[in-house]
Coordinates of C-alpha atoms and ligand atoms in Angstrom, one line a residue:
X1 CA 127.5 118.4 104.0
X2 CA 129.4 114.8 103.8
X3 CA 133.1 116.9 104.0
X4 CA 131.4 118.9 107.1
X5 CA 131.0 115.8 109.0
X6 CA 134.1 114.2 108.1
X7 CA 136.1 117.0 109.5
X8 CA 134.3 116.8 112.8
X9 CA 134.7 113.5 112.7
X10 CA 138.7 114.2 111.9
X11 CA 139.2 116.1 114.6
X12 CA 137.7 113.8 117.2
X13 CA 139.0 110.6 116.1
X14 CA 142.1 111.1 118.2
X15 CA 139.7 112.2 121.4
X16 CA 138.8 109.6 123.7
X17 CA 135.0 109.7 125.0
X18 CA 135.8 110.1 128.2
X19 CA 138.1 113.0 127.2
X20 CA 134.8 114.6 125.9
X21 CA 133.3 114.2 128.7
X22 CA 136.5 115.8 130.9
X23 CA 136.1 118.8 128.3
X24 CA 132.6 119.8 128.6
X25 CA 130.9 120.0 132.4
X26 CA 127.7 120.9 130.1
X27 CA 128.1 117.5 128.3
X28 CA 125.0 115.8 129.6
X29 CA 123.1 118.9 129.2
X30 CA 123.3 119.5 125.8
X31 CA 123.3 115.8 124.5
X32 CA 120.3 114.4 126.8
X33 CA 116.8 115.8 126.3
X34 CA 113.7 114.3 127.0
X35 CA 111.0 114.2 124.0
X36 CA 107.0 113.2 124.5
X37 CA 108.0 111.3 128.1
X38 CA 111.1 109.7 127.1
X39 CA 114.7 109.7 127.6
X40 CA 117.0 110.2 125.4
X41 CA 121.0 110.3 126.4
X42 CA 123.5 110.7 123.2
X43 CA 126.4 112.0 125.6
X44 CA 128.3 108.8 124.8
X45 CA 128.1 109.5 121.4
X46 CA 131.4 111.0 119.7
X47 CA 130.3 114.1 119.1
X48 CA 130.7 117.3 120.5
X49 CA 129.4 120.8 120.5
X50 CA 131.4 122.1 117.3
X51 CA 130.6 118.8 116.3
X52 CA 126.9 119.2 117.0
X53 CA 127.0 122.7 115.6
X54 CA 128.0 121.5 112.5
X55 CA 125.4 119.1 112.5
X56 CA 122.7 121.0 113.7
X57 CA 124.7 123.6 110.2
X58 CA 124.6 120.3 108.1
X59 CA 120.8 119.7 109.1
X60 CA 119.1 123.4 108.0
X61 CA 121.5 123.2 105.3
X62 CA 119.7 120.1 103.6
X63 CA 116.7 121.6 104.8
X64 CA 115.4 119.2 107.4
X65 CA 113.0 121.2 109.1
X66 CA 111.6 122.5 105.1
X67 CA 111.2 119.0 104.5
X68 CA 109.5 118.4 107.9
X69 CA 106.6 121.2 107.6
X70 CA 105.8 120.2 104.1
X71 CA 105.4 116.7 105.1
X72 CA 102.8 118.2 107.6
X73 CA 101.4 120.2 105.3
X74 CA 100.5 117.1 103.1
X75 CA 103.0 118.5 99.8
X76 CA 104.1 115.6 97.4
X77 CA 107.4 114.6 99.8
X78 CA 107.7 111.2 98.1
X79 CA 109.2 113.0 95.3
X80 CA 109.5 109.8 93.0
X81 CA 106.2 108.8 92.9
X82 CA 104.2 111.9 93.7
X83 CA 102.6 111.1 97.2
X84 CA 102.1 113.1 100.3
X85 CA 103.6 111.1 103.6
X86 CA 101.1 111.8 105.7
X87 CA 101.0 109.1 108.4
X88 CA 101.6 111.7 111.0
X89 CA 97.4 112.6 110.1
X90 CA 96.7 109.2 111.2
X91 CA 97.3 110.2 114.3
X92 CA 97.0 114.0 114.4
X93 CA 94.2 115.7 116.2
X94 CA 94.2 119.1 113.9
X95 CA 93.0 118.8 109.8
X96 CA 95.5 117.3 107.9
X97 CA 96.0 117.7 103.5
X98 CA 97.2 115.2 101.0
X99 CA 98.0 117.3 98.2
X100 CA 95.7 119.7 98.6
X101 CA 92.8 117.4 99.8
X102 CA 91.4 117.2 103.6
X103 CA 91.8 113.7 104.8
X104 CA 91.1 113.7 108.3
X105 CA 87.4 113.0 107.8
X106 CA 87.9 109.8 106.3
X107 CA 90.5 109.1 108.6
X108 CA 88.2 109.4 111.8
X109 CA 85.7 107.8 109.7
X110 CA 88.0 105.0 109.3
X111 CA 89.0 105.1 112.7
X112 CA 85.4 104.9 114.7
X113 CA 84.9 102.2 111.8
X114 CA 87.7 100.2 113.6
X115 CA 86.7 100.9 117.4
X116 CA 82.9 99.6 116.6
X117 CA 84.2 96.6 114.4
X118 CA 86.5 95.7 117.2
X119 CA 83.9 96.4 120.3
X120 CA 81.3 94.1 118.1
X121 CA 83.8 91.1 117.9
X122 CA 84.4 91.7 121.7
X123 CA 80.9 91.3 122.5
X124 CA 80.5 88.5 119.9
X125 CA 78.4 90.4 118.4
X126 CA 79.6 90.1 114.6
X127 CA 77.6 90.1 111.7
X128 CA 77.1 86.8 110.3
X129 CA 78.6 85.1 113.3
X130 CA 75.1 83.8 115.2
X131 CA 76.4 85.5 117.9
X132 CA 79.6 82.9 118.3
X133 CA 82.7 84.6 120.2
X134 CA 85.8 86.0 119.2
X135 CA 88.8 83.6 120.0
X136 CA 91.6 83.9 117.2
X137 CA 92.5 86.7 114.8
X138 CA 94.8 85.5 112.0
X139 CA 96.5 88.6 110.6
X140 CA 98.2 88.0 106.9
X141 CA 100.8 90.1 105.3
X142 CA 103.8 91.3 105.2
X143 CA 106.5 93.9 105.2
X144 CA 104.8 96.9 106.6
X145 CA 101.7 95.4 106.9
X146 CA 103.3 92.4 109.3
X147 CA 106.2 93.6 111.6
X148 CA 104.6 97.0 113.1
X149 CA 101.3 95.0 114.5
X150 CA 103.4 92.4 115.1
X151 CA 105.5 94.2 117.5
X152 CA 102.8 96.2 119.1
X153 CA 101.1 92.9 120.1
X154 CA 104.4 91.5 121.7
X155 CA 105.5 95.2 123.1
X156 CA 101.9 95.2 124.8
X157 CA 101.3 91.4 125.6
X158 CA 100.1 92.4 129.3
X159 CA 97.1 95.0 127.9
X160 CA 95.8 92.5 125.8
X161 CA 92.6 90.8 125.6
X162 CA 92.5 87.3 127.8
X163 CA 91.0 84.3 125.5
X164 CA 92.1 86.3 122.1
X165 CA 95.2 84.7 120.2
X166 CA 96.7 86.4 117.4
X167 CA 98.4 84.7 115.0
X168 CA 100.6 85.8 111.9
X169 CA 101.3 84.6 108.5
X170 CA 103.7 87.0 106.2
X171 CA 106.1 84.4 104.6
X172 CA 105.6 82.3 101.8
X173 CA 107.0 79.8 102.8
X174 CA 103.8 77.3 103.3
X175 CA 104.7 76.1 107.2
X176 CA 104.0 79.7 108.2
X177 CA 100.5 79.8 107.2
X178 CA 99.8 76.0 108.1
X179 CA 101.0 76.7 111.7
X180 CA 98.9 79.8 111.5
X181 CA 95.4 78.2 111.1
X182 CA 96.3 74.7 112.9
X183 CA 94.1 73.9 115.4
X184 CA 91.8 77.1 115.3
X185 CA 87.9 76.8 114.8
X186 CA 86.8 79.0 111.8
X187 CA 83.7 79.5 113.2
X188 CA 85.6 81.6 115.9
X189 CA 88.3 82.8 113.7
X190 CA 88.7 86.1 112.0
X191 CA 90.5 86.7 108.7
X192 CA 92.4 89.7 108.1
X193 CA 94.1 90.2 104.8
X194 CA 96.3 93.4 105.5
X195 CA 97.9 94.8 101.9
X196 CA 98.5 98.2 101.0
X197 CA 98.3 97.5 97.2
X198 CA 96.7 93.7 97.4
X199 CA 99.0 92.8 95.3
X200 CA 101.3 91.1 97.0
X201 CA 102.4 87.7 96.3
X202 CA 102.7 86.1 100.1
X203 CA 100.0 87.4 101.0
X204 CA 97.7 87.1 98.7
X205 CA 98.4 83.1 98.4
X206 CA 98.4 82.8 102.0
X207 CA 95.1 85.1 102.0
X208 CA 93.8 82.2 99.6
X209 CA 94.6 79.3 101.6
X210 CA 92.8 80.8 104.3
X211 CA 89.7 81.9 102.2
X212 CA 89.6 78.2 101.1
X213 CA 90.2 77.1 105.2
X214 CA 87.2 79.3 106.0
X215 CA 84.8 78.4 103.0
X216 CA 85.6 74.6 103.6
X217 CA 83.9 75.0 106.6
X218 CA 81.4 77.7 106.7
X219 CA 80.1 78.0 103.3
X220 CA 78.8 81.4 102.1
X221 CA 79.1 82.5 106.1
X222 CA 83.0 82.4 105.4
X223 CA 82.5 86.5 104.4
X224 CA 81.9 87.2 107.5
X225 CA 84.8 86.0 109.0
X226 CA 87.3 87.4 105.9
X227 CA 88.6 91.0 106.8
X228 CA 90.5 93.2 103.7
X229 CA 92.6 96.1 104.7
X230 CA 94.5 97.9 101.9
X231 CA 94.6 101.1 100.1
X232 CA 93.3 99.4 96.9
X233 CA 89.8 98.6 98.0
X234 CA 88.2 97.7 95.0
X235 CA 90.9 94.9 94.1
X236 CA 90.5 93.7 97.9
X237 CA 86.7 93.6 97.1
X238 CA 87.7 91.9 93.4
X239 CA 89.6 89.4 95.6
X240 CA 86.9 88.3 97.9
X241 CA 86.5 90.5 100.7
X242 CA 83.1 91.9 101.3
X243 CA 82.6 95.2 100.5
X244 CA 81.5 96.2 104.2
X245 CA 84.3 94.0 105.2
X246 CA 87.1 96.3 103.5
X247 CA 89.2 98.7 105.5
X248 CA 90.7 101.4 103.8
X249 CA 93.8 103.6 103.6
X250 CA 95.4 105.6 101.7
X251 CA 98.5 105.7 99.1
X252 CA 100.0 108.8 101.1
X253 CA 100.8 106.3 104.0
X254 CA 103.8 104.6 103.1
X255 CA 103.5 100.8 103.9
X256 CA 106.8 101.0 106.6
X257 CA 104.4 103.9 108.2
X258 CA 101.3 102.8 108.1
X259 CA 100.9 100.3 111.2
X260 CA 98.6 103.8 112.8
X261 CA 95.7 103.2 110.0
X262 CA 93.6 100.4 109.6
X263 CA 96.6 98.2 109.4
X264 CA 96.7 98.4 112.9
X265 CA 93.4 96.8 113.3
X266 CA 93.8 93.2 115.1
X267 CA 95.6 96.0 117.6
X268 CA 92.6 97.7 117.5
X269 CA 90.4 94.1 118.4
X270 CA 92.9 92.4 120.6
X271 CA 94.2 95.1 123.3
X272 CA 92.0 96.1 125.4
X273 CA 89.7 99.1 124.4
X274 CA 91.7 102.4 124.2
X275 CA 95.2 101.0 123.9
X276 CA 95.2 101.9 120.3
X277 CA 94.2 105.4 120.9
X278 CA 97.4 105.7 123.6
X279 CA 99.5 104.3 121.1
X280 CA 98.4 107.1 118.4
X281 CA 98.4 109.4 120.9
X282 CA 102.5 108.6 122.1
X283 CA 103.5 108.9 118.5
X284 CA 101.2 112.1 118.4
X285 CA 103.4 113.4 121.3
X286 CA 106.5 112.8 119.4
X287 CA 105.1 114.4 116.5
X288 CA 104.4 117.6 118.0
X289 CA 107.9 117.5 119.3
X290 CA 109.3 116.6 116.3
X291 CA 107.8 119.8 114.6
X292 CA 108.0 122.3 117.5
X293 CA 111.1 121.6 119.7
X294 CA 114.0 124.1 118.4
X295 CA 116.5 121.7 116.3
X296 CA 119.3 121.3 118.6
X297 CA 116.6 119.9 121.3
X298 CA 114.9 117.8 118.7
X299 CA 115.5 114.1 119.1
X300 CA 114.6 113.1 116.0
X301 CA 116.9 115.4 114.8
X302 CA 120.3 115.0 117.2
X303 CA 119.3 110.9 116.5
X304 CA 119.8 111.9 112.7
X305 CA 123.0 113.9 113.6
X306 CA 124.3 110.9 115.3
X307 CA 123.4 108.4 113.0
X308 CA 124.9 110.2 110.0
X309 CA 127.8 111.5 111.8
X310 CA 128.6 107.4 112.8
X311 CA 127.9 106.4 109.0
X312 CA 130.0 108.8 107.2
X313 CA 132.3 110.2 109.9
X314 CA 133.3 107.1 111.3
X315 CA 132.5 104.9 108.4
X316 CA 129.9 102.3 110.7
X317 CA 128.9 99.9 109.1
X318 CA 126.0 98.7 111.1
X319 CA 124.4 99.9 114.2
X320 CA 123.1 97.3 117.0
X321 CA 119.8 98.0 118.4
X322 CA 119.6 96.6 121.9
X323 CA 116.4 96.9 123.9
X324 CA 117.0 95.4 127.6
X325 CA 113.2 94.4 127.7
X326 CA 111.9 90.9 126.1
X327 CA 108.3 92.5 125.2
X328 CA 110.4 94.7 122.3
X329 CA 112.3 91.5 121.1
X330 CA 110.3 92.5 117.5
X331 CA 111.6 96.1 117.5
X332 CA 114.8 95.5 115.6
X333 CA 113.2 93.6 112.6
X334 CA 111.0 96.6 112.2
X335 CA 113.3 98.9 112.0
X336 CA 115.2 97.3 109.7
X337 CA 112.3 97.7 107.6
X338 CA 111.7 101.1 108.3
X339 CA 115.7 102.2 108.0
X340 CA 117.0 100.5 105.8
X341 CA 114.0 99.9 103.2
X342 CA 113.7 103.9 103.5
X343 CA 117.3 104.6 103.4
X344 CA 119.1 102.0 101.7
X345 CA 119.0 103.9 98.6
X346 CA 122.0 104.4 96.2
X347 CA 120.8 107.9 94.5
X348 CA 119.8 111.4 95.6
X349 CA 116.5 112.9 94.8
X350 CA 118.1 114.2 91.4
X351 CA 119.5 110.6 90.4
X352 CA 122.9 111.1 91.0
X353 CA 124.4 108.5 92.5
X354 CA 125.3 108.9 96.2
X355 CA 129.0 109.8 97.5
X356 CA 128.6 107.8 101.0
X357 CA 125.8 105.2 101.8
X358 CA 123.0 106.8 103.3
X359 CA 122.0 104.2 106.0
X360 CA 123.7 101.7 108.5
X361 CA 122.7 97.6 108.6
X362 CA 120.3 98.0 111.3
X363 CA 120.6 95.0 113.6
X364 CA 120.4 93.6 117.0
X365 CA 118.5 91.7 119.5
X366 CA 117.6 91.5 123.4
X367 CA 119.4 92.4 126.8
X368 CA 120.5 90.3 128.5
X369 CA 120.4 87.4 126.1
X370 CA 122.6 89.3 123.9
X371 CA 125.4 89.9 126.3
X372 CA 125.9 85.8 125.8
X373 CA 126.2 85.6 122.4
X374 CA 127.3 88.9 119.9
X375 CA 128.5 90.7 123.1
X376 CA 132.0 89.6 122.7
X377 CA 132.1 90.9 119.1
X378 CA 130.7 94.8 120.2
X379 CA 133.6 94.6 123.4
X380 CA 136.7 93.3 121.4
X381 CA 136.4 92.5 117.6
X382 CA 138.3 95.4 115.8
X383 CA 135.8 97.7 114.2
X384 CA 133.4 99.5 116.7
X385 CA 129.9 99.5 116.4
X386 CA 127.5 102.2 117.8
X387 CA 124.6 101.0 120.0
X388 CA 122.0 101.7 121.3
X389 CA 120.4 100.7 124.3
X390 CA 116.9 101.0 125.4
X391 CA 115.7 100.3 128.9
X392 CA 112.2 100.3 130.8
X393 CA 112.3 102.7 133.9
X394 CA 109.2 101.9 135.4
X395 CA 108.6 99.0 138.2
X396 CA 108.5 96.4 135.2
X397 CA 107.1 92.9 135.8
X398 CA 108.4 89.8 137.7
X399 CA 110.6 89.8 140.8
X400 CA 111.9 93.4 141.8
X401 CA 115.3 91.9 141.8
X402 CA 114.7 90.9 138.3
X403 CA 114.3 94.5 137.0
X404 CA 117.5 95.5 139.2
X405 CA 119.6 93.2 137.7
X406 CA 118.1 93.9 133.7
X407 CA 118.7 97.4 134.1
X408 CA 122.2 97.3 135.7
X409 CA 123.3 95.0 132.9
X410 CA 122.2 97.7 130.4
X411 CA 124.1 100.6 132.3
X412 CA 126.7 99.1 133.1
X413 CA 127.4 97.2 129.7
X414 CA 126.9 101.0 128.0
X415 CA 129.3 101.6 130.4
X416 CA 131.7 98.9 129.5
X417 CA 132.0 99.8 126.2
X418 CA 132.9 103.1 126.8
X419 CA 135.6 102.5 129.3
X420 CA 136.6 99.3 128.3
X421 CA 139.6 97.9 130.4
X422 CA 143.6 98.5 129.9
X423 CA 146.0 95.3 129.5
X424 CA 147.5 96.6 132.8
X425 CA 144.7 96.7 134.5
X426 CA 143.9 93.4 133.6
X427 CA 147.2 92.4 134.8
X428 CA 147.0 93.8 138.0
X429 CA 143.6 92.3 138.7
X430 CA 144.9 88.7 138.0
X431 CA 147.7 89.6 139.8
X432 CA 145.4 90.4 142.8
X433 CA 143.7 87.3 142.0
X434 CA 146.7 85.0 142.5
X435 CA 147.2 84.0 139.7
X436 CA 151.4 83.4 138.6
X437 CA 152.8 86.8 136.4
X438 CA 154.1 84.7 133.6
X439 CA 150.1 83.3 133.1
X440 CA 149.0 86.8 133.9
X441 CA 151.1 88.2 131.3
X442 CA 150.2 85.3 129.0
X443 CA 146.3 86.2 129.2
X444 CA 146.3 90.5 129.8
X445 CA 145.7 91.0 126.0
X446 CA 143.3 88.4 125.7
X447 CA 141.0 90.1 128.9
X448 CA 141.8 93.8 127.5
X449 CA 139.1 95.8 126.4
X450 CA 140.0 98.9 123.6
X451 CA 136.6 100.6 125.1
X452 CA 136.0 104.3 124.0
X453 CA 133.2 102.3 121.8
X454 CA 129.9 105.4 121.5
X455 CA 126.6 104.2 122.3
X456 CA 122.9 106.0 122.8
X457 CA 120.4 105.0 125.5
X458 CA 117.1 105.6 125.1
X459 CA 114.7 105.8 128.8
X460 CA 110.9 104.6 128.7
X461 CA 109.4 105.6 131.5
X462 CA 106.9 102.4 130.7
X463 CA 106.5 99.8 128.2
X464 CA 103.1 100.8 128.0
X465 CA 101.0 101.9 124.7
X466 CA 102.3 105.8 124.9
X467 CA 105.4 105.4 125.4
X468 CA 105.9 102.8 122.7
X469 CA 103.9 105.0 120.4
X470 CA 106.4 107.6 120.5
X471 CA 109.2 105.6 120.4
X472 CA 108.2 103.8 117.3
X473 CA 107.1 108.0 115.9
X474 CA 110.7 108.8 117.0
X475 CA 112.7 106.1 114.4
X476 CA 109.9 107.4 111.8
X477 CA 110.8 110.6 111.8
X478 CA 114.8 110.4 112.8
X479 CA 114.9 107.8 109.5
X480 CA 112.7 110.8 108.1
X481 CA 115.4 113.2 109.1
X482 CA 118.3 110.7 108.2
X483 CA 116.8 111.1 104.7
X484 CA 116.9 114.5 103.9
X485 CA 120.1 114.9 105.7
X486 CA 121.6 112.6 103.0
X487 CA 119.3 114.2 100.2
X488 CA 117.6 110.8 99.5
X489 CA 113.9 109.8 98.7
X490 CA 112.8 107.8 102.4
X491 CA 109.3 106.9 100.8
X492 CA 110.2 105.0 97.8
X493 CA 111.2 101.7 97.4
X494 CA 111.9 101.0 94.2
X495 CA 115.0 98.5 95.3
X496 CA 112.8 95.3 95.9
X497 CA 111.2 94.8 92.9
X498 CA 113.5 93.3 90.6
X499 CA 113.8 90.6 93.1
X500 CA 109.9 90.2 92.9
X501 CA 109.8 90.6 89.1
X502 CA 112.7 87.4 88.9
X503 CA 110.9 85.3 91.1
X504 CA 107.8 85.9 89.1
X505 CA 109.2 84.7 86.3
X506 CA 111.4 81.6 88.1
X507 CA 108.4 80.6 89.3
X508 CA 106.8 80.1 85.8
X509 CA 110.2 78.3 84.6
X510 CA 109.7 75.8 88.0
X511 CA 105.7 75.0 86.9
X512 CA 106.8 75.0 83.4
X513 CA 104.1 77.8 82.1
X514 CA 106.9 79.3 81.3
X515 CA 109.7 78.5 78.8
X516 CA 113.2 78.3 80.3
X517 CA 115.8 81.3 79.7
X518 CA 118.9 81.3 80.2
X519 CA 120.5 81.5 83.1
X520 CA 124.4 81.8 84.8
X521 CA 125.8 78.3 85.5
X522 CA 125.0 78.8 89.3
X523 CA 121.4 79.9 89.2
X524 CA 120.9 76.9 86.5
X525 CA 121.6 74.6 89.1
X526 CA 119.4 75.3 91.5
X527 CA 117.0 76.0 89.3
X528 CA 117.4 71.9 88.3
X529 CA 117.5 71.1 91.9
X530 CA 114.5 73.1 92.5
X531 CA 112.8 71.3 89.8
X532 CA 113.7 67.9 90.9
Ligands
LIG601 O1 108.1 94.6 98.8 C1 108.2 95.6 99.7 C2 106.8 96.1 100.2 O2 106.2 96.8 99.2 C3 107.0 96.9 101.4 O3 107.3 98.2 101.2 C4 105.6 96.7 102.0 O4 105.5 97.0 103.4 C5 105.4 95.2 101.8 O5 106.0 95.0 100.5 C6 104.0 94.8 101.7 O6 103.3 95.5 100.7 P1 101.7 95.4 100.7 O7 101.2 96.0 102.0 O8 101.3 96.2 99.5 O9 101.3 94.0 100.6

């Protein structure tokens, strides 16, 4: 599979990208498709159809599309720790397994659970709460159970609720959970604990301080304002939470998939009623393409193709994630989590170790701001890095001219980078300019462009709740597809808990319940310092 990639990418090393495009009037045809309303345009990518073939070879060789149905079909995909994946059930309309075992009744359960929680603390109508109104939601955790609500909330700012804030808390670090409760009134604040296994260190002592924040001032009313959701129940009923307070899921949603269950509930309360349902029912969209469009009009799987193709082809490092819209400034940090805690494995399924990384550094940040700072580095530093570029094709907000001026930027910068700009050219055009030939001469390399650099754009016909609900479906299952590709486990994450495990036991040394070991010179010293 690896050597079938790396000849393609052999033989096109030498082609330029606009040679591919010279070769092949079908080009755009084959490499754009649109998938559950949106866009997707990897013609500037370098692949090309023998290239794709091979892929499209490479991908029912590793069994992509086996891996896919089981998934559906609720088998034990997360092969390292025996669990179904079934977050595409959370948002499925037909029965869905785990195992063996029908969970779409508790999911619905779960789910009208959610809606008349959520239309109660709209009409200020909460248990417990004399009939006081909803103003402030402060949503703790972390990890999965942070960064997809997080983003929804910021993708979706305009369909929110007016008078609702929403404020987060996921780090430990003590100024994030002080700035989360400054100034709000408990008596109009809800508490939600998010945690898959309530276990969780951050979030469990920032869930504390806020327990403490609420009883200070409410006394035995505070219950009614605490809110547990995890797939451990019992210990976020052991914890504190009321037992009609808990929301559950389930250990077959993995925590980087799981913002459609209850974790999505402040998404639930704060957008406006249904938003919740079109985001479910975008990522629904893409699921159904996902599983039904033929593989080489997949976009899940071509994304894979690409992706794979750039990391062990072409050797990319990274790949830069560039949504021209401010509302999606979260999406990069969540698909870091969701690429590169799925993928950023260093073993196959069997244990042996892995030939070629499986995943890129996912990184990346807004259009335009972007263009003035890392810009330079994607148009002239030495190594090329794919992008890929996401714009809004709908009216947008703001002036008209605004949304003119975003989306050319995007184009035209996708543009840049694949035609970049000869030293002649630059030449000429100071030339043109005036300026003296000795000068012009002098500067040509320094305003030369190599170009030929590949990139993807993505089209939203919106950023509204369906659209982003398939986009966020699309890197779920083209991570999925990434995965399997590479014959790696996407579910586990077995790779941040010796981190955990050593700060557990730091931590003990810095109270001093805990004798001290012994350490390496360097982590001595800070230890001491830490101490001090
Ligand atoms: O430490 C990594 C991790 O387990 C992530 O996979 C997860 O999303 C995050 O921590 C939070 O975990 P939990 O939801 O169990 O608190």
């Amino acid at each position: 599979m690896i050597a079938q990639f790396q000849a393609q990418a052999a033989r096109l090393s030498g082609q330029s990208l606009r040679s591919l495009f010279d070769a092949d009037p079908a080009r755009m045809a084959r490499f754009k498709l649109d998938a559950a309303g949106l866009t997707f345009d990897f013609s500037k990518q370098r692949l090309d159809g023998k290239a794709l073939d091979a892929g499209l070879e490479a991908a029912r060789a590793a069994g992509v599309e086996a891996f896919r149905d089981a998934m559906r079909a609720g088998e034990a995909v997360n092969a390292t720790e025996g669990r179904a994946a079934q977050h595409m059930a959370l948002r499925g309309k037909e029965s869905f397994f785990a195992l063996g075992q029908p969970v779409s009744h508790e999911i619905a359960a779960t789910r009208a659970r959610m809606r008349s929680f959520a239309e109660a603390a709209i009409a200020g109508q909460l248990e417990g709460w004399e009939g006081r109104p909803l103003r402030a939601i402060v949503h703790l955790g972390i990890g999965g159970s942070d960064l997809g609500p997080k983003l929804v909330l910021e993708a979706l700012r305009p369909l929110r609720r007016p008078d609702l804030e929403v404020r987060f808390a996921a780090n430990i670090d003590g100024a994030e959970i002080t700035d989360a409760l400054a100034g709000l009134d408990p008596r109009e604040t809800l508490v939600i604990v998010v945690s898959k296994t309530f276990t969780t260190l951050e979030t469990l002592a920032n869930g504390a301080v806020a327990r403490a924040w609420l009883e200070a001032a409410l006394g035995p009313a505070a219950g009614a304002h605490l809110v547990g959701v995890s797939a451990a129940p019992q210990r976020a009923i052991a914890w504190g939470v009321k037992e009609d307070q808990v929301f559950p899921f389930w250990d077959w949603v993995g925590g980087r998939y799981s913002l459609w269950s209850a974790v999505g509930l402040s998404c639930e309360i704060a957008l406006q009623t249904g938003v919740f349902d079109q985001l479910l029912a975008g990522a629904q969209a893409m699921d159904a393409h996902f599983l039904e469009a033929p593989e080489a009009r997949n976009a899940p799987i071509l994304g894979a193709i690409v992706q794979t193709m750039n990391r062990i082809g072409y050797g990319a490092q990274s790949y830069c994630l560039l949504p021209y819209a401010r509302r999606l400034a979260l999406l990069a940090p969540w698909a870091q989590q969701l690429e590169m805690e799925s993928n950023g494995k260093g073993v196959t399924l069997s244990g042996a170790p892995l030939i070629q990384p499986a995943a890129m550094v996912t990184w990346g940040g807004v259009g335009s701001d972007v263009q003035h700072s890392f810009f330079q580095f994607l148009h002239q530093n030495l190594q090329s890095v794919p992008c890929e570029f996401l714009v809004v094709l709908g009216p947008g907000e703001g002036p008209a001219d605004h949304r003119t001026h975003l989306l050319a930027n995007a184009i035209a910068s996708a543009e840049a980078l694949l035609v970049g700009k000869p030293a002649q050219q630059a030449l000429a055009e100071m030339r043109a300019a005036g300026l003296d030939a000795s000068e012009a001469e002098r500067l040509s390399p320094h305003r030369a462009f190599p170009g030929d650099r590949p990139s993807t754009m993505i089209g939203l016909p919106a950023l509204d709740a369906k659209a982003l609900g398939a986009l966020l479906a699309y890197y779920e299952h083209r991570t999925i597809a990434q995965a399997v590709l590479m014959g790696i486990n996407p579910f586990d994450q077995w790779g941040v808990e010796l981190g955990k495990a050593m700060a557990g036991l730091a931590a003990g040394e810095l109270r001093g319940s805990a004798a001290p070991r012994p350490h390496d010179p360097s982590t001595q010293y800070w230890l001491g310092r830490a101490r001090a």
